[in-house]
């Protein structure tokens, strides 16, 4: 192979490795190169991390040689690489896969070496190009379907999905040998399950029987591949109360899971609330936020292990689990009632009982096949109705890719039960205008729908007006007259696929669909605008963006899983995703003094369990860890790690700091100045909530009062966790609000307060930081009164858009309670200079304000001096003489509507407004400078951009919601000058 081909092969290996978890308990990779002889590049155990493996791929370089000996190379791999001392885990039944890549015919025989590999149980795949001989490849590969041939290697590896899929899904072999018969190889399907052990921690099991229970669980784990791609394990115990030991996503390899199970200690007690524990497991363990992959199709399994009688209503909870598609196994001994537990199991055959606990470890052999193969099915015929509509790109630009689009639709509808009283389907193409292919009521059988999709031709068109098409979907396709059953409470789904940016606004039409209860998915390909796709989708988790059409397939399971949910499950999932979509920056500040040395493992476990519940991989949550004693030391910053697994590894690698003094005050100052900063990953200036979790084990040696107040002043939400000798009063001084300080007696009890700590993390900031990051402490209630000034761009550029501006102002005013002691409104128009149409104290009732707005005339003029206008409203519109109540703490709100870039500087005027505690919102058209708007706005999220003023209604509800949440300021006294007289704001 020449240099170009080797580079192509190396790039394929890099891409493959990048998608896998690499390590001794995950995927291991070995590489050898050969010509006439064979050279080892790396053993299976050479690289334990993805990073080191990727960096070593440069060692793969072109080798000289005219002939190749494939047979000798196969023997080399078998004899020198697939050995336990070289990293092979063949003795542990880990699949052994070999991908052979060749460009010509072998100079030696391949038959014997290939057969030897098959007898060993190795699954061989063969990829050949140029002069490679296909018959030779078929001798080597374990089946003809595992031979991949192409004229050119670049072509072969550019579209290497079949090879990658085979390497990713072939999960094992069973080899049967006899003296005369050839080896028979059967592939075993990959196991994809979430398994939670629910262990009786009462005296009915007791410490004497605990080793048998632990061995039972460990025997199961040892027969599974634990990883985020295959099997995940969670563990709970219960007696009177349930207790979570670790979540499904806490540990991602066999060793860690086994180690944690080995450390299990029972809580004790004679009360056994099995039903309550099952309910707790369903609500807290089988959730996406803690690792459940139910939405990706992972089978959900609960294994209940108990030694005592049922003392509460476990039957109804078993039904809840079954309806949630959780498979319940029961394993019992001692005083447990075998017949009662058969009613608890998903089916009676999944209830196992032994007279003695010592028999449990051997029970695994009888259970294992059911644990990895049984699939629950609680689907019912009734209640499965859905209306599913597709809105696809029909422009000329997708002509060459239209087969991919047809295939995408077919794969979405493939698992659906289509029928008049079941699932209805519609397809619409769109370009400048929408073109229906068929309506929801057109076809009554799946066969008819499939034929219609297969026969669908491209409509054509030059550009996309997706916004208009969304309105068409709402008014026409998803209407009663065309087959929608929304009025009958049937779930409504819309799947939008676009390969380019929409020329019109999608935000408003998408919002109207969502308001009507439609659940839209956004799928963007090639040149689609990511922000538009996210705006279309029900929420960011329902938005998918890929570079190429061939990359659509991996998103299919997620769409199918949501569509297949029952109505109740769908509502629950949508609520869950909405809750999950909140961004957070979370800093753990951990006591690293000598006092915590023995408990540091429990502290790290506590932190990991919290991080396990966060949304790091989705880009929502960021995590930092700081340790302190006499002085602080950063473990890692908010922007150090972008994945949950990297954060977990970093926590595992934390070494205990040590130190005799505990200076909590200095540590609080340190994180405020050095960790909650933009340069280290904080997103506070974007309005992302900032949270500090402080963990201490004794009283501080320095004062915490000042630093604690500074945290609150900067709106950093502090949660205090105390252990053993921690000073609770000190933690309560630091906590953000009452109820945010917790204390436990010892380190092993930390996990008992996880739920309370996680609840504290969900708090929303009541107002965002001003530009310099400092804001006053505010009363948490929404204000019943506001002073609102509208500043309208009246320059020549906005003549055609001025009626839409007036309508917008009227619509906002309609939502207010206008009155002398309620909301006050003022309108100012500007271009080169400014004109106040009416002040805050001009009108005291809503109708008078609406009439005044209706009579506004466009002023005209140029240039557009936004900076001067901002200064004018600060000095005059928000003055006490004009009706402003800023001295009373009434929120001061400015809403700027502009059609272009300012002709003067806005920086100073915007900063002065914020110093005066005015909260500016900005709305600009496409001609406005969004960066300029963001610099004027209270924070960047308070700046909105629309295509034209006709689209301004699309952001109205969002703006109104934000305006309503602007809190009261603390009432302020007028400043006194040196002569003792009152001084006005300047």
PDB file of C-alpha atoms in Angstrom, residues 400-408:
ATOM      1  CA  UNK A 400     -29.312  13.865  -5.683  1.00  0.00           C
ATOM      2  CA  UNK A 401     -30.131  12.972  -2.086  1.00  0.00           C
ATOM      3  CA  UNK A 402     -33.873  12.388  -2.409  1.00  0.00           C
ATOM      4  CA  UNK A 403     -33.529   8.583  -2.072  1.00  0.00           C
ATOM      5  CA  UNK A 404     -32.022   9.204   1.386  1.00  0.00           C
ATOM      6  CA  UNK A 405     -35.055  11.307   2.332  1.00  0.00           C
ATOM      7  CA  UNK A 406     -37.483   8.625   1.129  1.00  0.00           C
ATOM      8  CA  UNK A 407     -35.499   5.999   3.016  1.00  0.00           C
ATOM      9  CA  UNK A 408     -35.548   8.135   6.169  1.00  0.00           C
TER      10      UNK A 408
END
